[in-house]
């Protein structure tokens, strides 16, 4: 079914599999990545595909210079004015024939754009870090994090950078955030253990209990119920 809309997602899945299972076959990976990108119908779609390609390459530490190129392409494809216009058009389409509702404000739409952009900033920042461009990575990741704190990948790398700079308190906060989100790569896990030890008398013995406590503090259970007890009237 070559005309199916699922073809692109299938090809991206194949690319991810190739990068993880056959990382040495760089020519095949580059060829498939190029075919996926060229399959985009316009700049907006090519930008989205570029982001997915960059993420697939980064996830398996393959062809990082190519990942950098695709990540930059994905970022440059974003346009705030076009994004806002698209969001307004989608709202109008959803609202057609329904009871009147308040459209999102300009400020809300700009915030949405920045949050959408944050993911692509994070990918590029993580690629730059892996390429040894720490200063560029720090700038990109700080911008991503300030726009959207729901970026565990950015948190992990920011934590590693802070650890390299000797800022153990900041590193611990970032690395715990990434760990609790379940998106901490092996390098971030190693950094977390190292930083925890440095801030806890050189021991990592209490790390799991510390993570449990942090999880309960950051994600408290909203449901509070008392155990059932029979009343005096019960027969």
Short mmCIF file of C-alpha atoms in Angstrom, two decimals:
data_model
loop_
_atom_site.label_atom_id
_atom_site.label_comp_id
_atom_site.label_asym_id
_atom_site.label_seq_id
_atom_site.Cartn_x
_atom_site.Cartn_y
_atom_site.Cartn_z
CA UNK A 1 0.00 0.00 0.00
CA UNK A 2 2.49 2.66 -1.17
CA UNK A 3 -0.04 5.50 -0.90
CA UNK A 4 -1.05 4.73 2.68
CA UNK A 5 -0.47 7.53 5.22
CA UNK A 6 1.14 4.86 7.40
CA UNK A 7 4.10 4.46 5.04
CA UNK A 8 6.03 7.33 6.59
CA UNK A 9 5.65 6.08 10.15
CA UNK A 10 6.65 2.60 8.96
CA UNK A 11 9.79 3.98 7.33
CA UNK A 12 10.69 5.93 10.48
CA UNK A 13 10.28 2.70 12.47
CA UNK A 14 12.55 0.91 9.99
CA UNK A 15 15.10 3.72 10.37
CA UNK A 16 15.02 3.41 14.17
CA UNK A 17 15.49 -0.36 13.87
CA UNK A 18 18.42 0.04 11.49
CA UNK A 19 20.17 2.55 13.74
CA UNK A 20 19.79 0.28 16.78
CA UNK A 21 20.44 -3.11 15.13
CA UNK A 22 22.71 -2.23 12.20
CA UNK A 23 24.55 0.96 13.20
CA UNK A 24 27.55 0.05 11.04
CA UNK A 25 25.47 0.17 7.83
CA UNK A 26 25.72 3.93 7.61
CA UNK A 27 25.20 4.14 3.83
CA UNK A 28 21.85 2.33 4.08
CA UNK A 29 20.83 4.49 7.03
CA UNK A 30 21.72 7.71 5.19
CA UNK A 31 19.85 6.56 2.06
CA UNK A 32 16.68 5.75 3.99
CA UNK A 33 16.85 8.99 5.99
CA UNK A 34 17.14 10.96 2.75
CA UNK A 35 14.18 9.12 1.21
CA UNK A 36 12.05 9.78 4.29
CA UNK A 37 12.93 13.49 4.24
CA UNK A 38 12.28 13.87 0.52
CA UNK A 39 8.87 12.26 1.01
CA UNK A 40 7.67 15.36 2.83
CA UNK A 41 5.13 17.35 0.83
CA UNK A 42 6.11 20.81 2.08
CA UNK A 43 8.47 22.63 4.42
CA UNK A 44 6.25 22.01 7.43
CA UNK A 45 6.08 18.24 6.84
CA UNK A 46 9.79 18.03 5.97
CA UNK A 47 10.51 19.82 9.26
CA UNK A 48 8.51 17.25 11.21
CA UNK A 49 10.23 14.37 9.39
CA UNK A 50 13.65 15.95 10.01
CA UNK A 51 12.91 16.02 13.73
CA UNK A 52 12.01 12.31 13.72
CA UNK A 53 15.11 11.40 11.72
CA UNK A 54 17.38 13.40 14.05
CA UNK A 55 15.84 11.73 17.10
CA UNK A 56 16.30 8.25 15.61
CA UNK A 57 19.98 8.90 14.86
CA UNK A 58 20.60 10.52 18.24
CA UNK A 59 18.88 7.74 20.20
CA UNK A 60 21.47 5.26 18.96
CA UNK A 61 24.44 7.64 18.67
CA UNK A 62 24.71 7.06 14.91
CA UNK A 63 25.78 9.62 12.27
CA UNK A 64 25.64 12.52 14.71
CA UNK A 65 26.73 15.07 12.12
CA UNK A 66 23.75 14.00 10.01
CA UNK A 67 21.56 14.19 13.11
CA UNK A 68 22.79 17.74 13.67
CA UNK A 69 21.89 18.70 10.09
CA UNK A 70 18.39 17.24 10.35
CA UNK A 71 17.81 18.77 13.79
CA UNK A 72 18.75 22.22 12.48
CA UNK A 73 16.47 21.73 9.48
CA UNK A 74 13.57 20.77 11.74
CA UNK A 75 14.11 23.86 13.88
CA UNK A 76 14.34 26.27 10.95
CA UNK A 77 11.11 24.86 9.50
CA UNK A 78 9.11 26.22 12.44
CA UNK A 79 7.39 29.54 11.85
CA UNK A 80 5.48 31.25 14.65
CA UNK A 81 3.10 33.21 12.40
CA UNK A 82 2.23 30.11 10.37
CA UNK A 83 1.80 28.05 13.54
CA UNK A 84 -0.64 30.58 15.00
CA UNK A 85 -2.57 30.81 11.74
CA UNK A 86 -2.85 27.00 11.59
CA UNK A 87 -4.03 26.84 15.21
CA UNK A 88 -6.70 29.48 14.56
CA UNK A 89 -7.88 27.65 11.45
CA UNK A 90 -8.10 24.36 13.35
CA UNK A 91 -10.08 26.04 16.14
CA UNK A 92 -12.51 27.54 13.61
CA UNK A 93 -12.97 24.15 11.95
CA UNK A 94 -13.63 22.40 15.27
CA UNK A 95 -16.04 25.11 16.36
CA UNK A 96 -18.11 25.12 13.17
CA UNK A 97 -21.73 24.28 13.92
CA UNK A 98 -21.15 24.10 17.67
CA UNK A 99 -22.04 26.40 20.53
CA UNK A 100 -19.86 29.49 20.67
CA UNK A 101 -16.63 29.05 22.63
CA UNK A 102 -13.75 31.36 23.37
CA UNK A 103 -10.81 31.04 20.96
CA UNK A 104 -7.31 30.80 22.45
CA UNK A 105 -5.62 34.12 23.06
CA UNK A 106 -2.57 35.28 21.14
CA UNK A 107 -0.47 34.78 24.29
CA UNK A 108 -1.73 31.19 24.64
CA UNK A 109 -0.88 30.45 21.02
CA UNK A 110 2.61 31.87 21.37
CA UNK A 111 3.10 29.72 24.47
CA UNK A 112 1.96 26.64 22.53
CA UNK A 113 4.40 27.47 19.74
CA UNK A 114 7.29 27.82 22.17
CA UNK A 115 6.40 24.51 23.82
CA UNK A 116 6.23 22.82 20.42
CA UNK A 117 9.58 24.33 19.50
CA UNK A 118 11.11 23.21 22.81
CA UNK A 119 11.19 19.57 21.73
CA UNK A 120 13.22 20.36 18.61
CA UNK A 121 15.53 22.64 20.58
CA UNK A 122 16.11 19.80 23.03
CA UNK A 123 16.99 17.35 20.25
CA UNK A 124 19.49 19.73 18.69
CA UNK A 125 20.94 20.57 22.09
CA UNK A 126 21.44 16.90 22.94
CA UNK A 127 23.10 16.28 19.57
CA UNK A 128 25.47 19.21 20.11
CA UNK A 129 26.37 17.84 23.54
CA UNK A 130 27.20 14.44 22.06
CA UNK A 131 29.36 16.20 19.46
CA UNK A 132 31.31 17.92 22.26
CA UNK A 133 29.79 21.37 21.65
CA UNK A 134 28.86 21.90 25.29
CA UNK A 135 28.40 25.69 25.18
CA UNK A 136 26.01 25.49 22.22
CA UNK A 137 24.18 22.59 23.87
CA UNK A 138 23.76 24.52 27.13
CA UNK A 139 22.21 27.51 25.34
CA UNK A 140 19.76 25.40 23.32
CA UNK A 141 18.75 23.23 26.27
CA UNK A 142 18.26 26.19 28.60
CA UNK A 143 15.92 27.75 26.04
CA UNK A 144 14.05 24.45 25.67
CA UNK A 145 13.72 23.96 29.41
CA UNK A 146 12.50 27.51 30.04
CA UNK A 147 9.72 27.00 27.49
CA UNK A 148 8.65 23.54 28.60
CA UNK A 149 9.70 21.60 31.72
CA UNK A 150 8.20 18.41 30.26
CA UNK A 151 11.47 17.62 28.48
CA UNK A 152 13.20 14.76 30.32
CA UNK A 153 15.81 14.40 27.59
CA UNK A 154 16.78 18.03 28.04
CA UNK A 155 16.82 17.59 31.83
CA UNK A 156 19.16 14.60 31.56
CA UNK A 157 21.70 16.45 29.43
CA UNK A 158 21.45 19.65 31.49
CA UNK A 159 22.16 17.48 34.52
CA UNK A 160 25.24 15.98 32.91
CA UNK A 161 26.50 19.46 31.96
CA UNK A 162 25.93 20.76 35.50
CA UNK A 163 27.79 17.73 36.88
CA UNK A 164 30.72 18.46 34.57
CA UNK A 165 30.78 22.03 35.89
CA UNK A 166 30.76 20.81 39.50
CA UNK A 167 27.30 22.22 40.28
CA UNK A 168 26.11 19.11 42.12
CA UNK A 169 22.91 20.61 43.53
CA UNK A 170 21.61 21.69 40.12
CA UNK A 171 22.85 18.47 38.52
CA UNK A 172 21.00 16.35 41.06
CA UNK A 173 17.73 18.19 40.48
CA UNK A 174 17.93 17.80 36.67
CA UNK A 175 19.07 14.18 36.80
CA UNK A 176 16.39 13.15 39.28
CA UNK A 177 13.77 14.79 37.03
CA UNK A 178 14.99 12.75 34.06
CA UNK A 179 15.20 9.55 36.11
CA UNK A 180 11.69 9.87 37.53
CA UNK A 181 10.34 10.46 34.02
CA UNK A 182 11.92 7.18 32.91
CA UNK A 183 14.01 8.82 30.18
CA UNK A 184 17.52 8.91 31.64
CA UNK A 185 20.15 7.42 29.29
CA UNK A 186 22.98 5.30 30.77
CA UNK A 187 25.34 8.30 30.89
CA UNK A 188 22.79 10.29 32.92
CA UNK A 189 22.26 7.34 35.26
CA UNK A 190 26.00 7.17 35.88
CA UNK A 191 26.10 10.92 36.49
CA UNK A 192 23.17 10.63 38.91
CA UNK A 193 24.92 7.96 40.98
CA UNK A 194 28.14 10.00 40.99
CA UNK A 195 26.48 13.27 41.99
CA UNK A 196 24.33 11.58 44.65
CA UNK A 197 27.45 10.03 46.17
CA UNK A 198 29.24 13.39 46.21
CA UNK A 199 26.33 14.99 48.06
CA UNK A 200 25.78 12.09 50.49
CA UNK A 201 29.13 11.38 52.11
CA UNK A 202 30.44 9.38 49.16
CA UNK A 203 27.77 6.67 49.37
CA UNK A 204 25.00 5.71 46.93
CA UNK A 205 23.35 3.32 49.40
CA UNK A 206 20.27 5.51 49.88
CA UNK A 207 19.74 6.48 46.25
CA UNK A 208 16.65 4.32 45.64
CA UNK A 209 14.97 5.52 48.84
CA UNK A 210 15.83 9.09 47.88
CA UNK A 211 14.24 8.60 44.45
CA UNK A 212 11.11 7.10 46.04
CA UNK A 213 10.81 10.09 48.37
CA UNK A 214 11.30 12.54 45.51
CA UNK A 215 8.68 10.73 43.43
CA UNK A 216 6.11 10.92 46.23
CA UNK A 217 6.91 14.60 46.77
CA UNK A 218 6.71 15.58 43.09
CA UNK A 219 3.81 13.30 42.14
CA UNK A 220 1.62 13.01 45.25
CA UNK A 221 -1.31 10.63 45.09
CA UNK A 222 -4.45 12.79 44.70
CA UNK A 223 -6.70 10.05 46.11
CA UNK A 224 -6.93 9.86 49.91
CA UNK A 225 -9.16 7.14 51.34
CA UNK A 226 -9.54 5.64 54.79
CA UNK A 227 -9.67 1.90 55.23
CA UNK A 228 -13.24 0.61 55.57
CA UNK A 229 -14.38 -0.16 59.09
CA UNK A 230 -17.68 -1.79 60.04
CA UNK A 231 -20.04 0.41 62.02
CA UNK A 232 -21.76 -0.55 65.26
CA UNK A 233 -25.04 -0.89 63.36
CA UNK A 234 -23.71 -3.58 61.06
CA UNK A 235 -25.27 -7.04 61.71
#
